[in-house]
Coordinates of C-alpha atoms and ligand atoms in Angstrom, one line a residue:
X1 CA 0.0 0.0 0.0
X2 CA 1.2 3.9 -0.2
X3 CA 0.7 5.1 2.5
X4 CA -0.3 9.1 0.6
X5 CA -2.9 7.1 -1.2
X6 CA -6.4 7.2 0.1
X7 CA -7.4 3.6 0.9
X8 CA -10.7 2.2 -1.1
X9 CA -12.4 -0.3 0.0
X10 CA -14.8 -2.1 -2.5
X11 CA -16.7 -5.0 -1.0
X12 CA -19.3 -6.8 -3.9
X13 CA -22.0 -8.6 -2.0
X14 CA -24.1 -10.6 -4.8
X15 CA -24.3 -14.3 -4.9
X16 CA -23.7 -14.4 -8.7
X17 CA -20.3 -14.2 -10.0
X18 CA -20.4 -12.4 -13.3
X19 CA -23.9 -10.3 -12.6
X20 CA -25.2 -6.5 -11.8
X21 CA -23.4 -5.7 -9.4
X22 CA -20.1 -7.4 -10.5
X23 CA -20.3 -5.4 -13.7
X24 CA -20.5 -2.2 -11.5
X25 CA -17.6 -2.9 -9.3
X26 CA -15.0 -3.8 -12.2
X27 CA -16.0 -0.2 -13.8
X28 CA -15.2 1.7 -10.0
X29 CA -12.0 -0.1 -9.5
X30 CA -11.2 0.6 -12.7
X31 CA -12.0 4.2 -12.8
X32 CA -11.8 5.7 -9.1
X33 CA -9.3 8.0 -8.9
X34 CA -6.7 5.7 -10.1
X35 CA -3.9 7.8 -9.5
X36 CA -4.9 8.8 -5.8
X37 CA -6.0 5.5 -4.4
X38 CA -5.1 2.3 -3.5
X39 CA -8.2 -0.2 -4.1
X40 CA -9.0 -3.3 -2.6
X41 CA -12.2 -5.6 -3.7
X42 CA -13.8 -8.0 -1.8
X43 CA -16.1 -10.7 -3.3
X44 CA -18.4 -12.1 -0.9
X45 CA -18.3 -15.5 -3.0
X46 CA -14.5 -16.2 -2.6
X47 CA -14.3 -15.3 1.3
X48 CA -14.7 -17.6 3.5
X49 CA -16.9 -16.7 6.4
X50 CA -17.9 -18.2 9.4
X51 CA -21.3 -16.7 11.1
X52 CA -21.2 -14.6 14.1
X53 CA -21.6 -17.2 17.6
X54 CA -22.7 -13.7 19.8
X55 CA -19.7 -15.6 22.3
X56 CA -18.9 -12.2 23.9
X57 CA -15.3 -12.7 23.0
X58 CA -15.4 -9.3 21.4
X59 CA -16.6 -7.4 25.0
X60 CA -13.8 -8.7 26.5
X61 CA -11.1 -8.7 23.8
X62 CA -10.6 -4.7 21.9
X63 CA -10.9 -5.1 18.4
X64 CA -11.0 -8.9 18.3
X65 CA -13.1 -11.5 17.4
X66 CA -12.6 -15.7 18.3
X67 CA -12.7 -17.0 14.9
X68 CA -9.7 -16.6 12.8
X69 CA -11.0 -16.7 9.1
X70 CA -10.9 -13.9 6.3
X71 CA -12.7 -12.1 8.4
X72 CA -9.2 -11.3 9.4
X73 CA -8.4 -9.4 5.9
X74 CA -11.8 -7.7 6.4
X75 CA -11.1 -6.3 9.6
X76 CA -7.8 -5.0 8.4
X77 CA -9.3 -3.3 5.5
X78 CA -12.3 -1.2 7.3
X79 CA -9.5 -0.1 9.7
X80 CA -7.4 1.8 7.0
X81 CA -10.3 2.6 4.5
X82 CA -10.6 6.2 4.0
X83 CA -14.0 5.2 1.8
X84 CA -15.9 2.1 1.6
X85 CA -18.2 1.2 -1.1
X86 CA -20.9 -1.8 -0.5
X87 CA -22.2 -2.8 -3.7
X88 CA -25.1 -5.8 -4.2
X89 CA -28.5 -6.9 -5.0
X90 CA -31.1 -6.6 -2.6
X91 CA -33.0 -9.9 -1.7
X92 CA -36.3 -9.5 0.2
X93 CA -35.3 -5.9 0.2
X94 CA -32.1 -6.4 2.0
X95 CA -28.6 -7.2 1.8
X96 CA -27.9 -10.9 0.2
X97 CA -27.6 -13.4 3.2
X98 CA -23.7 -14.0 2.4
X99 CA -23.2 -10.3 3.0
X100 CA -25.2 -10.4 6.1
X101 CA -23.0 -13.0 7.5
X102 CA -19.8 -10.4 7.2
X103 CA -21.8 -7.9 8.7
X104 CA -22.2 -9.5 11.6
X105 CA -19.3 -10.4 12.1
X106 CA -18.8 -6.7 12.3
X107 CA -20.8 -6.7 15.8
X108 CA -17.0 -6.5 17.0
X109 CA -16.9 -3.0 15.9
X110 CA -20.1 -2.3 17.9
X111 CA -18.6 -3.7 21.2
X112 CA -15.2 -1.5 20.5
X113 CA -17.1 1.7 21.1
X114 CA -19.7 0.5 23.6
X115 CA -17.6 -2.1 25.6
X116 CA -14.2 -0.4 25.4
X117 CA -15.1 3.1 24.7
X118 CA -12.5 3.2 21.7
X119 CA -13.0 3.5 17.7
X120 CA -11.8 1.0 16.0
X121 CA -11.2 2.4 12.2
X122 CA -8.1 4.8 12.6
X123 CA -10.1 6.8 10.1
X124 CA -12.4 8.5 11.7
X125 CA -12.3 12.1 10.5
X126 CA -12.9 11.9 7.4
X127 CA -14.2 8.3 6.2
X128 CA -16.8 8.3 3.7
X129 CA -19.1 5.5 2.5
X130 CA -21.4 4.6 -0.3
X131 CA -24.0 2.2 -0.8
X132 CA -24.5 1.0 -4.7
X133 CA -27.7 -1.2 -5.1
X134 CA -29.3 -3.1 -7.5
X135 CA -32.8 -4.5 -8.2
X136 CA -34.4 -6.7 -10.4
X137 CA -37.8 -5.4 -9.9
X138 CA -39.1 -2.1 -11.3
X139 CA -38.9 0.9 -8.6
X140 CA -41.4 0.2 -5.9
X141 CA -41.4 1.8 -2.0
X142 CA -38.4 0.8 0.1
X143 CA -37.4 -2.0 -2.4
X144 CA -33.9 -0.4 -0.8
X145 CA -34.8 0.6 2.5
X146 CA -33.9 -2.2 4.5
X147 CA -29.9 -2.3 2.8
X148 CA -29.7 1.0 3.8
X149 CA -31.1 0.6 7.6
X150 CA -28.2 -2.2 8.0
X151 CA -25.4 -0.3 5.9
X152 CA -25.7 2.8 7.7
X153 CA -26.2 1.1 10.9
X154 CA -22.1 -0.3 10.1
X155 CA -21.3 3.0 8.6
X156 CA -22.2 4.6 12.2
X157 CA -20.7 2.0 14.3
X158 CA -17.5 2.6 12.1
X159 CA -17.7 6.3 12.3
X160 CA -18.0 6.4 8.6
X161 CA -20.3 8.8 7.3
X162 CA -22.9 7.7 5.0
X163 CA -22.5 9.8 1.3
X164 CA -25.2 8.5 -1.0
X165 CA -26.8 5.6 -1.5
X166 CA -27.4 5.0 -5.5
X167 CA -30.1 2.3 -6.6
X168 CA -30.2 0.7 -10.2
X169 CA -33.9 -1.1 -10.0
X170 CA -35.0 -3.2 -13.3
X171 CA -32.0 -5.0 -13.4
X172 CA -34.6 -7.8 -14.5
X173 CA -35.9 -5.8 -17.7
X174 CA -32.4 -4.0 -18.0
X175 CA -28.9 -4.9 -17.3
X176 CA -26.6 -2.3 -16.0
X177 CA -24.4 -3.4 -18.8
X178 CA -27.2 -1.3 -20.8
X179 CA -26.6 1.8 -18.4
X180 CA -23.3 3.0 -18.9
X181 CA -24.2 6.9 -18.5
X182 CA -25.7 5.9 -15.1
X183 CA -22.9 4.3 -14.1
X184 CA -20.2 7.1 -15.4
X185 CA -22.1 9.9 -13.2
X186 CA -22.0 7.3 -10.2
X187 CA -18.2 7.0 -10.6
X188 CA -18.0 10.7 -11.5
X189 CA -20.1 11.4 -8.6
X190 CA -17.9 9.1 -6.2
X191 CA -14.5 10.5 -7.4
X192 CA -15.8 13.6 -6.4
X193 CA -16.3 12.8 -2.7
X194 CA -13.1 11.5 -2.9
X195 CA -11.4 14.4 -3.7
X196 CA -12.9 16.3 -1.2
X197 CA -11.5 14.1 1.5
X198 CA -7.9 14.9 3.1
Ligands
FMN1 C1 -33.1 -14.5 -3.3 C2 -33.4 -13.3 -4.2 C3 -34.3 -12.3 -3.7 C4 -34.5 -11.2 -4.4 N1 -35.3 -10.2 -3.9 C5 -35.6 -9.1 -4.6 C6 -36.3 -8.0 -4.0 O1 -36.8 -8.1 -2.9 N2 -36.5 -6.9 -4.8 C7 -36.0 -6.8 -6.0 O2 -36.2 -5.7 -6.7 N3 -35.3 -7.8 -6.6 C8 -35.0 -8.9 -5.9 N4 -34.2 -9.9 -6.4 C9 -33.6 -9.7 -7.8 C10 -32.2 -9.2 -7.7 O3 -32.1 -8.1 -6.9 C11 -31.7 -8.9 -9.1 O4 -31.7 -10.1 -9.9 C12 -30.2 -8.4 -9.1 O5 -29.9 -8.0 -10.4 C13 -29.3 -9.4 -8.7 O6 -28.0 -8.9 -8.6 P1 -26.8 -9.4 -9.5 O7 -27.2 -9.2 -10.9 O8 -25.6 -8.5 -9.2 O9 -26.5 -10.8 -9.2 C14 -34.0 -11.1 -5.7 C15 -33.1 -12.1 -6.2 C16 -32.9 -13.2 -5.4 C17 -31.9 -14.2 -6.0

């Protein structure tokens, strides 16, 4: 990593390999800021994550949870990301259940502040975050409501502040691969934020 680079943190949350959201992500790490920032993508389909066991091991150990798995590389990513980027589908007008598992695994961040009074992400000045989502059904009320109840909900327990939240519904009638001018002002948009930070 350089360290004057601001640290980007991509995490891809669909189930599918090569759909939506996957298309989105490939066109951010290719075109944020390329120059400025060092970016890392997760896919939630190549980590291997074991579901939170509410042990308490986190209340009594600062910034540290019992099971040692890539959740490890996760951790050490949201510590050093200056902006994080959640992108994937919602299912039942939420986040995809493999994504659900890594957020709760987050509940470690939650006890740093409340159990040990500390922060654990070093950035907490100025960290930003975005929520990118996609639907397959037409627009309809709160198709993304609940992503962006549990999202922020992370965001705030990691003292990242919430930026925009951008929703692609119809992915069922048309493919974001169809959408390219949405997508450039999304990137556009989000490179803007970026360089408005530090
Ligand atoms: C289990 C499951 C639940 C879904 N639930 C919803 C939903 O509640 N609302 C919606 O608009 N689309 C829903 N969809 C459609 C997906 O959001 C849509 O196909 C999306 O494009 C998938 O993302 P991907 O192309 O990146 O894999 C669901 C799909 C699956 C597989």
């Amino acid at each position: 990593l350089e360290i004057n680079k601001k640290n980007v943190m991509i995490i891809e949350g669909s189930h599918r390999i090569k759909g939506n959201t996957s298309y989105i992500t490939k066109k951010l790490k290719n075109q944020i800021n390329t120059e400025g920032c060092n970016i890392k993508l997760f896919n939630i389909n190549r980590l291997n994550i074991e579901h939170c066991l509410d042990c308490s091991y986190c209340s009594t150990h600062f910034g540290s949870c019992v099971i040692k798995d890539d959740m490890q590389g996760v951790y050490a990513s949201l510590l050093n990301a200056d902006v994080i980027i959640f992108a994937a589908p919602v299912y039942f007008n939420n986040v995809p259940s493999k994504l659900k598992v890594l957020i709760d695994r987050c509940q470690m961040i939650y006890m740093s502040k409340i159990k040990h009074q500390d922060e654990f992400n070093q950035i907490i000045h100025h960290g930003i975050g975005f929520i990118i989502s996609v639907g397959g059904a037409k627009a309809y009320p709160n198709q993304f409501l609940g992503s962006e109840l549990t999202l922020d909900l992370l965001y705030k327990n990691l003292s990242v502040k919430l930026k925009k939240h951008y929703c692609f519904s119809g992915t069922d009638d048309i493919k974001v691969e169809k959408r390219e001018e949405e997508i450039g002002l999304v990137v556009s948009e989000i490179n803007q934020f970026i360089d408005q930070i530090r």
